[in-house]
Amino acid sequence: MHKLACPKCHQTLQLEEKTYKCNQNHCYDIAKNQYINLLLNPDKSCNNPGDNKESLLCRKNYLNQGYYDVILNEVVSYIRHHYQPNMHILDLGCGEGYYTYRMKQELGDDCTFYGLDISKDGIQMATKYTKDIYWIVGNSKNLPIQDHSLDVITALFTVVNESEIKRCLKENGYMIHVTANNKHLVEFKELIYDEVKIKSDEHIRLPFETIKSYDFTKKIHLKNREDTLNLLKMTPHFYHIKKERRYVLDTLGEFDVTIDIRITVYKI
Ligand SMILES: C[S@@+](CC[C@H](N)C(=O)[O-])C[C@H]1O[C@@H](n2cnc3c(N)ncnc32)[C@H](O)[C@@H]1O
Ligand SMILES: [Zn+2]
């Protein structure tokens, strides 16, 4: 049985034909492509919240080349080592869904997966991978998930909300948080900015008990211009290129780039 809850009152949602309903009769229809929109009206006020379609498409094309599967493998191997039957796993800010889909492939049908993102375009793309995941348009600040019902939350390069994580994880559940370190994609930064700023990463440490935390670095070789541009366009750096630096885009071809991330497993 799924762990979905009403985003208005947090009571359990029950599926009646093609509509999810709570006891208070709040109703949410399943969309044509089999996702559920559980985003409340105030969150929709900005017309298209979350990543835009072009960036999501670049992300999809890039990730499907397998360059970042080294990141996926780290996450999957932790979950596999702590495997329990019938786990409920939420991928927060899942974007276009690649990691969620691949986690499901790797970990098997015994786990129930939820992929949630505030971007409707992202979730619509995600439904193309498989319908066997609960694809949810929702806000990580108000998760449409029952209290203390999840075994695992994964959050890869996305915003998280501490109190919602605490509310939704089971007592013995854990969260895998993947964040970028200063040297992540540093070759793009050197190309784009006059000065590469070293930022403090304290703001991304969460106030939970750390079970494990380690840096993962690897240099990867992007085979051609298309892959290089896709990676650049799925990052905010692309949108920060000054007009007078735009010429660098024409010069891009195959490219060596550094993955520099921190993987932290938290217990609440
Ligand atoms: C950098 S992308 C990472 C996507 C995916 N995890 C990946 O690594 O491919 C960040 C994602 O967080 C989503 N996002 C931003 N704010 C959010 C929120 N409040 N609730 C849910 N998702 C959000 C964006 O729409 C975007 O898809
Ligand atoms: Zn309700």
mmCIF file of C-alpha atoms and ligand atoms in Angstrom:
data_model
loop_
_atom_site.group_PDB
_atom_site.id
_atom_site.type_symbol
_atom_site.label_atom_id
_atom_site.label_comp_id
_atom_site.label_asym_id
_atom_site.label_seq_id
_atom_site.Cartn_x
_atom_site.Cartn_y
_atom_site.Cartn_z
ATOM 1 C CA MET A 1 0.000 0.000 0.000
ATOM 2 C CA HIS A 2 1.304 3.449 -0.915
ATOM 3 C CA LYS A 3 2.218 6.147 1.632
ATOM 4 C CA LEU A 4 0.650 9.114 -0.127
ATOM 5 C CA ALA A 5 -1.068 11.777 1.966
ATOM 6 C CA CYS A 6 -3.183 14.806 1.225
ATOM 7 C CA PRO A 7 -1.000 17.925 0.948
ATOM 8 C CA LYS A 8 -3.798 19.981 2.594
ATOM 9 C CA CYS A 9 -4.508 17.902 5.715
ATOM 10 C CA HIS A 10 -1.849 15.138 5.609
ATOM 11 C CA GLN A 11 -4.464 12.397 5.939
ATOM 12 C CA THR A 12 -4.039 9.190 3.958
ATOM 13 C CA LEU A 13 -5.096 9.329 0.322
ATOM 14 C CA GLN A 14 -7.286 6.517 -1.033
ATOM 15 C CA LEU A 15 -7.548 5.755 -4.713
ATOM 16 C CA GLU A 16 -11.129 5.706 -6.024
ATOM 17 C CA GLU A 17 -11.164 4.985 -9.749
ATOM 18 C CA LYS A 18 -8.865 7.675 -11.161
ATOM 19 C CA THR A 19 -8.990 10.045 -8.197
ATOM 20 C CA TYR A 20 -7.064 10.155 -4.941
ATOM 21 C CA LYS A 21 -9.260 11.308 -2.030
ATOM 22 C CA CYS A 22 -8.679 11.967 1.674
ATOM 23 C CA ASN A 23 -11.274 11.671 4.480
ATOM 24 C CA GLN A 24 -12.003 15.355 4.198
ATOM 25 C CA ASN A 25 -12.869 14.918 0.545
ATOM 26 C CA HIS A 26 -9.918 16.779 -0.925
ATOM 27 C CA CYS A 27 -9.579 15.244 -4.408
ATOM 28 C CA TYR A 28 -6.659 14.875 -6.820
ATOM 29 C CA ASP A 29 -7.055 13.357 -10.279
ATOM 30 C CA ILE A 30 -4.435 11.132 -11.851
ATOM 31 C CA ALA A 31 -3.176 12.877 -14.983
ATOM 32 C CA LYS A 32 -3.331 11.299 -18.424
ATOM 33 C CA ASN A 33 0.349 10.269 -18.237
ATOM 34 C CA GLN A 34 -0.198 8.647 -14.829
ATOM 35 C CA TYR A 35 1.328 11.229 -12.498
ATOM 36 C CA ILE A 36 -0.379 12.919 -9.560
ATOM 37 C CA ASN A 37 -0.378 16.663 -9.122
ATOM 38 C CA LEU A 38 -0.239 17.281 -5.366
ATOM 39 C CA LEU A 39 1.022 20.838 -5.572
ATOM 40 C CA LEU A 40 -1.176 23.322 -3.745
ATOM 41 C CA ASN A 41 -2.335 26.548 -5.366
ATOM 42 C CA PRO A 42 0.026 28.999 -3.633
ATOM 43 C CA ASP A 43 2.990 26.942 -4.906
ATOM 44 C CA LYS A 44 1.652 27.187 -8.431
ATOM 45 C CA SER A 45 1.521 30.997 -8.202
ATOM 46 C CA CYS A 46 4.768 31.243 -10.114
ATOM 47 C CA ASN A 47 3.579 29.775 -13.405
ATOM 48 C CA ASN A 48 6.136 27.044 -13.960
ATOM 49 C CA PRO A 49 8.093 26.458 -10.753
ATOM 50 C CA GLY A 50 11.275 24.370 -10.798
ATOM 51 C CA ASP A 51 13.724 23.674 -13.598
ATOM 52 C CA ASN A 52 12.706 24.717 -17.109
ATOM 53 C CA LYS A 53 12.013 22.352 -19.992
ATOM 54 C CA GLU A 54 15.232 23.037 -21.901
ATOM 55 C CA SER A 55 17.406 22.404 -18.861
ATOM 56 C CA LEU A 56 15.452 19.217 -18.040
ATOM 57 C CA LEU A 57 15.877 17.928 -21.580
ATOM 58 C CA CYS A 58 19.636 18.543 -21.453
ATOM 59 C CA ARG A 59 19.710 16.733 -18.084
ATOM 60 C CA LYS A 60 17.812 13.787 -19.538
ATOM 61 C CA ASN A 61 20.097 13.506 -22.591
ATOM 62 C CA TYR A 62 23.232 13.907 -20.507
ATOM 63 C CA LEU A 63 22.279 11.457 -17.739
ATOM 64 C CA ASN A 64 21.188 8.823 -20.244
ATOM 65 C CA GLN A 65 24.760 8.753 -21.597
ATOM 66 C CA GLY A 66 25.733 7.226 -18.230
ATOM 67 C CA TYR A 67 28.415 9.770 -17.269
ATOM 68 C CA TYR A 68 26.920 10.245 -13.790
ATOM 69 C CA ASP A 69 26.155 6.567 -13.130
ATOM 70 C CA VAL A 70 29.136 6.627 -10.772
ATOM 71 C CA ILE A 71 26.964 8.838 -8.529
ATOM 72 C CA LEU A 72 23.942 6.568 -8.937
ATOM 73 C CA ASN A 73 26.117 3.559 -8.007
ATOM 74 C CA GLU A 74 27.198 5.146 -4.719
ATOM 75 C CA VAL A 75 23.574 5.727 -3.711
ATOM 76 C CA VAL A 76 22.380 2.310 -4.852
ATOM 77 C CA SER A 77 25.200 0.461 -3.138
ATOM 78 C CA TYR A 78 24.413 2.083 0.236
ATOM 79 C CA ILE A 79 20.727 1.158 -0.045
ATOM 80 C CA ARG A 80 21.600 -2.369 -1.188
ATOM 81 C CA HIS A 81 23.868 -2.898 1.821
ATOM 82 C CA HIS A 82 21.075 -1.823 4.162
ATOM 83 C CA TYR A 83 18.363 -3.615 2.283
ATOM 84 C CA GLN A 84 15.081 -4.551 3.925
ATOM 85 C CA PRO A 85 12.024 -6.064 2.264
ATOM 86 C CA ASN A 86 9.240 -3.747 1.066
ATOM 87 C CA MET A 87 11.096 -0.477 1.428
ATOM 88 C CA HIS A 88 9.382 2.812 0.573
ATOM 89 C CA ILE A 89 11.886 5.166 -1.077
ATOM 90 C CA LEU A 90 11.279 8.812 -1.997
ATOM 91 C CA ASP A 91 13.554 10.614 -4.464
ATOM 92 C CA LEU A 92 13.196 14.309 -3.653
ATOM 93 C CA GLY A 93 13.592 16.854 -6.465
ATOM 94 C CA CYS A 94 13.829 13.970 -8.930
ATOM 95 C CA GLY A 95 13.870 16.295 -11.970
ATOM 96 C CA GLU A 96 13.256 14.356 -15.184
ATOM 97 C CA GLY A 97 13.424 11.081 -13.228
ATOM 98 C CA TYR A 98 16.591 9.345 -14.450
ATOM 99 C CA TYR A 99 18.017 8.498 -11.021
ATOM 100 C CA THR A 100 14.658 7.387 -9.618
ATOM 101 C CA TYR A 101 14.070 5.105 -12.580
ATOM 102 C CA ARG A 102 17.577 3.633 -12.434
ATOM 103 C CA MET A 103 17.338 3.094 -8.662
ATOM 104 C CA LYS A 104 14.127 1.168 -9.232
ATOM 105 C CA GLN A 105 15.826 -0.921 -11.947
ATOM 106 C CA GLU A 106 18.805 -1.675 -9.708
ATOM 107 C CA LEU A 107 16.950 -2.339 -6.463
ATOM 108 C CA GLY A 108 14.121 -4.401 -7.851
ATOM 109 C CA ASP A 109 10.365 -4.489 -7.755
ATOM 110 C CA ASP A 110 10.157 -5.222 -4.070
ATOM 111 C CA CYS A 111 10.681 -1.515 -3.231
ATOM 112 C CA THR A 112 8.004 1.128 -3.724
ATOM 113 C CA PHE A 113 9.425 4.275 -5.310
ATOM 114 C CA TYR A 114 8.135 7.852 -5.263
ATOM 115 C CA GLY A 115 9.687 10.554 -7.462
ATOM 116 C CA LEU A 116 8.700 14.094 -6.499
ATOM 117 C CA ASP A 117 9.510 17.386 -8.171
ATOM 118 C CA ILE A 118 7.954 20.843 -8.234
ATOM 119 C CA SER A 119 8.421 20.968 -12.013
ATOM 120 C CA LYS A 120 5.435 19.579 -13.908
ATOM 121 C CA ASP A 121 7.552 19.382 -17.084
ATOM 122 C CA GLY A 122 10.077 17.255 -15.189
ATOM 123 C CA ILE A 123 7.454 14.842 -13.878
ATOM 124 C CA GLN A 124 5.795 14.589 -17.283
ATOM 125 C CA MET A 125 9.160 13.543 -18.745
ATOM 126 C CA ALA A 126 9.719 11.095 -15.880
ATOM 127 C CA THR A 127 6.503 9.195 -16.648
ATOM 128 C CA LYS A 128 8.081 8.161 -19.974
ATOM 129 C CA TYR A 129 10.654 5.985 -18.142
ATOM 130 C CA THR A 130 8.088 3.848 -16.340
ATOM 131 C CA LYS A 131 4.602 4.014 -14.854
ATOM 132 C CA ASP A 132 5.726 1.760 -11.976
ATOM 133 C CA ILE A 133 6.840 4.684 -9.838
ATOM 134 C CA TYR A 134 4.534 7.142 -8.053
ATOM 135 C CA TRP A 135 5.461 10.310 -10.010
ATOM 136 C CA ILE A 136 4.349 13.327 -8.033
ATOM 137 C CA VAL A 137 4.270 17.037 -8.801
ATOM 138 C CA GLY A 138 4.796 18.407 -5.309
ATOM 139 C CA ASN A 139 6.801 20.684 -3.050
ATOM 140 C CA SER A 140 9.585 19.415 -0.802
ATOM 141 C CA LYS A 141 8.432 22.032 1.749
ATOM 142 C CA ASN A 142 5.091 20.236 2.097
ATOM 143 C CA LEU A 143 5.522 16.564 1.232
ATOM 144 C CA PRO A 144 2.314 14.703 0.314
ATOM 145 C CA ILE A 145 3.527 11.730 2.337
ATOM 146 C CA GLN A 146 2.220 10.111 5.542
ATOM 147 C CA ASP A 147 4.031 10.729 8.837
ATOM 148 C CA HIS A 148 6.964 8.354 9.597
ATOM 149 C CA SER A 149 6.241 6.143 6.606
ATOM 150 C CA LEU A 150 9.446 6.209 4.519
ATOM 151 C CA ASP A 151 12.508 3.971 4.850
ATOM 152 C CA VAL A 152 14.749 6.078 2.618
ATOM 153 C CA ILE A 153 14.784 9.599 1.204
ATOM 154 C CA THR A 154 17.320 10.442 -1.503
ATOM 155 C CA ALA A 155 18.065 14.067 -2.414
ATOM 156 C CA LEU A 156 20.516 14.599 -5.271
ATOM 157 C CA PHE A 157 21.508 18.194 -5.987
ATOM 158 C CA THR A 158 18.212 19.573 -4.726
ATOM 159 C CA VAL A 159 16.666 21.668 -1.954
ATOM 160 C CA VAL A 160 15.458 19.858 1.151
ATOM 161 C CA ASN A 161 13.257 20.807 4.066
ATOM 162 C CA GLU A 162 14.458 19.571 7.437
ATOM 163 C CA SER A 163 11.121 19.397 9.235
ATOM 164 C CA GLU A 164 9.432 17.554 6.374
ATOM 165 C CA ILE A 165 12.233 14.994 6.236
ATOM 166 C CA LYS A 166 11.886 14.456 9.974
ATOM 167 C CA ARG A 167 8.124 14.076 9.692
ATOM 168 C CA CYS A 168 8.181 11.581 6.802
ATOM 169 C CA LEU A 169 11.082 9.264 7.674
ATOM 170 C CA LYS A 170 10.475 6.195 9.848
ATOM 171 C CA GLU A 171 12.307 6.116 13.148
ATOM 172 C CA ASN A 172 14.998 3.843 11.690
ATOM 173 C CA GLY A 173 14.864 5.427 8.235
ATOM 174 C CA TYR A 174 17.686 7.416 6.660
ATOM 175 C CA MET A 175 18.358 10.080 4.084
ATOM 176 C CA ILE A 176 21.074 10.088 1.425
ATOM 177 C CA HIS A 177 22.069 13.642 0.555
ATOM 178 C CA VAL A 178 24.268 14.327 -2.485
ATOM 179 C CA THR A 179 25.688 17.843 -2.704
ATOM 180 C CA ALA A 180 28.265 19.580 -4.894
ATOM 181 C CA ASN A 181 31.668 20.519 -3.471
ATOM 182 C CA ASN A 182 33.702 23.539 -4.553
ATOM 183 C CA LYS A 183 35.648 21.728 -7.254
ATOM 184 C CA HIS A 184 32.533 20.208 -8.843
ATOM 185 C CA LEU A 185 32.614 21.074 -12.563
ATOM 186 C CA VAL A 186 35.418 23.540 -11.795
ATOM 187 C CA GLU A 187 36.538 23.450 -15.458
ATOM 188 C CA PHE A 188 33.232 25.087 -16.463
ATOM 189 C CA LYS A 189 33.631 27.705 -13.742
ATOM 190 C CA GLU A 190 37.154 28.538 -14.971
ATOM 191 C CA LEU A 191 35.817 28.954 -18.472
ATOM 192 C CA ILE A 192 32.889 31.155 -17.522
ATOM 193 C CA TYR A 193 33.830 33.346 -14.556
ATOM 194 C CA ASP A 194 36.636 35.901 -14.145
ATOM 195 C CA GLU A 195 37.255 34.548 -10.676
ATOM 196 C CA VAL A 196 36.269 31.125 -9.262
ATOM 197 C CA LYS A 197 34.802 31.762 -5.827
ATOM 198 C CA ILE A 198 35.277 29.245 -3.020
ATOM 199 C CA LYS A 199 31.955 29.030 -1.215
ATOM 200 C CA SER A 200 31.402 27.744 2.294
ATOM 201 C CA ASP A 201 29.363 24.556 2.260
ATOM 202 C CA GLU A 202 28.089 24.848 5.816
ATOM 203 C CA HIS A 203 24.597 25.773 4.649
ATOM 204 C CA ILE A 204 24.065 22.358 3.107
ATOM 205 C CA ARG A 205 24.874 20.355 6.240
ATOM 206 C CA LEU A 206 21.662 19.199 7.863
ATOM 207 C CA PRO A 207 21.107 19.113 11.639
ATOM 208 C CA PHE A 208 20.609 15.338 11.808
ATOM 209 C CA GLU A 209 22.820 12.539 13.059
ATOM 210 C CA THR A 210 25.422 11.709 10.398
ATOM 211 C CA ILE A 211 25.858 7.985 9.804
ATOM 212 C CA LYS A 212 28.372 8.357 7.000
ATOM 213 C CA SER A 213 29.822 11.274 5.057
ATOM 214 C CA TYR A 214 32.505 11.184 2.385
ATOM 215 C CA ASP A 215 33.788 13.068 -0.630
ATOM 216 C CA PHE A 216 33.652 11.454 -4.028
ATOM 217 C CA THR A 217 35.825 12.848 -6.828
ATOM 218 C CA LYS A 218 36.414 11.640 -10.334
ATOM 219 C CA LYS A 219 37.523 13.179 -13.609
ATOM 220 C CA ILE A 220 35.330 12.263 -16.543
ATOM 221 C CA HIS A 221 35.860 12.669 -20.264
ATOM 222 C CA LEU A 222 32.900 14.035 -22.206
ATOM 223 C CA LYS A 223 33.093 12.514 -25.662
ATOM 224 C CA ASN A 224 31.697 15.295 -27.805
ATOM 225 C CA ARG A 225 30.293 18.832 -28.014
ATOM 226 C CA GLU A 226 26.706 17.686 -27.529
ATOM 227 C CA ASP A 227 27.427 15.978 -24.204
ATOM 228 C CA THR A 228 29.522 18.937 -23.023
ATOM 229 C CA LEU A 229 26.779 21.432 -23.881
ATOM 230 C CA ASN A 230 24.102 19.261 -22.268
ATOM 231 C CA LEU A 231 26.044 19.121 -19.005
ATOM 232 C CA LEU A 232 26.680 22.860 -19.037
ATOM 233 C CA LYS A 233 23.042 23.658 -19.847
ATOM 234 C CA MET A 234 21.708 21.546 -16.981
ATOM 235 C CA THR A 235 23.672 23.660 -14.476
ATOM 236 C CA PRO A 236 23.017 27.231 -13.336
ATOM 237 C CA HIS A 237 26.446 28.209 -14.741
ATOM 238 C CA PHE A 238 24.989 28.289 -18.237
ATOM 239 C CA TYR A 239 22.583 31.046 -17.210
ATOM 240 C CA HIS A 240 25.382 33.061 -15.598
ATOM 241 C CA ILE A 241 27.567 33.384 -18.703
ATOM 242 C CA LYS A 242 28.148 37.068 -19.413
ATOM 243 C CA LYS A 243 27.446 38.331 -22.930
ATOM 244 C CA GLU A 244 31.134 38.998 -23.564
ATOM 245 C CA ARG A 245 31.964 35.370 -22.624
ATOM 246 C CA ARG A 246 29.317 33.748 -24.815
ATOM 247 C CA TYR A 247 31.947 33.026 -27.463
ATOM 248 C CA VAL A 248 33.249 30.142 -25.314
ATOM 249 C CA LEU A 249 30.132 28.184 -26.228
ATOM 250 C CA ASP A 250 31.308 28.017 -29.853
ATOM 251 C CA THR A 251 34.668 26.622 -28.793
ATOM 252 C CA LEU A 252 33.288 23.703 -26.767
ATOM 253 C CA GLY A 253 33.974 20.159 -27.899
ATOM 254 C CA GLU A 254 35.032 17.056 -26.013
ATOM 255 C CA PHE A 255 35.893 18.062 -22.480
ATOM 256 C CA ASP A 256 37.486 16.769 -19.265
ATOM 257 C CA VAL A 257 35.494 17.706 -16.207
ATOM 258 C CA THR A 258 35.703 16.997 -12.485
ATOM 259 C CA ILE A 259 32.950 15.454 -10.409
ATOM 260 C CA ASP A 260 33.478 16.612 -6.807
ATOM 261 C CA ILE A 261 30.592 15.802 -4.531
ATOM 262 C CA ARG A 262 29.843 14.934 -0.922
ATOM 263 C CA ILE A 263 27.586 12.018 -0.061
ATOM 264 C CA THR A 264 26.093 12.139 3.409
ATOM 265 C CA VAL A 265 23.778 9.639 5.035
ATOM 266 C CA TYR A 266 21.679 11.067 7.849
ATOM 267 C CA LYS A 267 19.523 9.450 10.475
ATOM 268 C CA ILE A 268 16.840 11.565 12.150
HETATM 269 C C1 LIG B 1 19.573 20.465 -9.961
HETATM 270 S S1 LIG B 1 18.022 19.682 -10.218
HETATM 271 C C2 LIG B 1 18.387 17.986 -9.733
HETATM 272 C C3 LIG B 1 17.429 16.981 -10.310
HETATM 273 C C4 LIG B 1 17.779 15.506 -10.055
HETATM 274 N N1 LIG B 1 17.820 15.200 -8.645
HETATM 275 C C5 LIG B 1 19.091 15.160 -10.708
HETATM 276 O O1 LIG B 1 20.125 15.165 -10.007
HETATM 277 O O2 LIG B 1 19.093 14.917 -11.915
HETATM 278 C C6 LIG B 1 17.045 20.286 -8.862
HETATM 279 C C7 LIG B 1 15.584 19.884 -8.942
HETATM 280 O O3 LIG B 1 14.907 20.335 -7.760
HETATM 281 C C8 LIG B 1 13.606 20.764 -8.140
HETATM 282 N N2 LIG B 1 13.066 21.640 -7.073
HETATM 283 C C9 LIG B 1 13.417 22.924 -6.790
HETATM 284 N N3 LIG B 1 12.682 23.385 -5.733
HETATM 285 C C10 LIG B 1 11.854 22.356 -5.346
HETATM 286 C C11 LIG B 1 10.866 22.211 -4.329
HETATM 287 N N4 LIG B 1 10.571 23.203 -3.483
HETATM 288 N N5 LIG B 1 10.214 21.026 -4.229
HETATM 289 C C12 LIG B 1 10.495 20.005 -5.092
HETATM 290 N N6 LIG B 1 11.421 20.093 -6.073
HETATM 291 C C13 LIG B 1 12.095 21.252 -6.210
HETATM 292 C C14 LIG B 1 13.823 21.427 -9.491
HETATM 293 O O4 LIG B 1 12.619 21.524 -10.240
HETATM 294 C C15 LIG B 1 14.851 20.497 -10.123
HETATM 295 O O5 LIG B 1 14.248 19.470 -10.892
HETATM 296 ZN ZN ZN B 2 -7.171 16.386 2.777
#
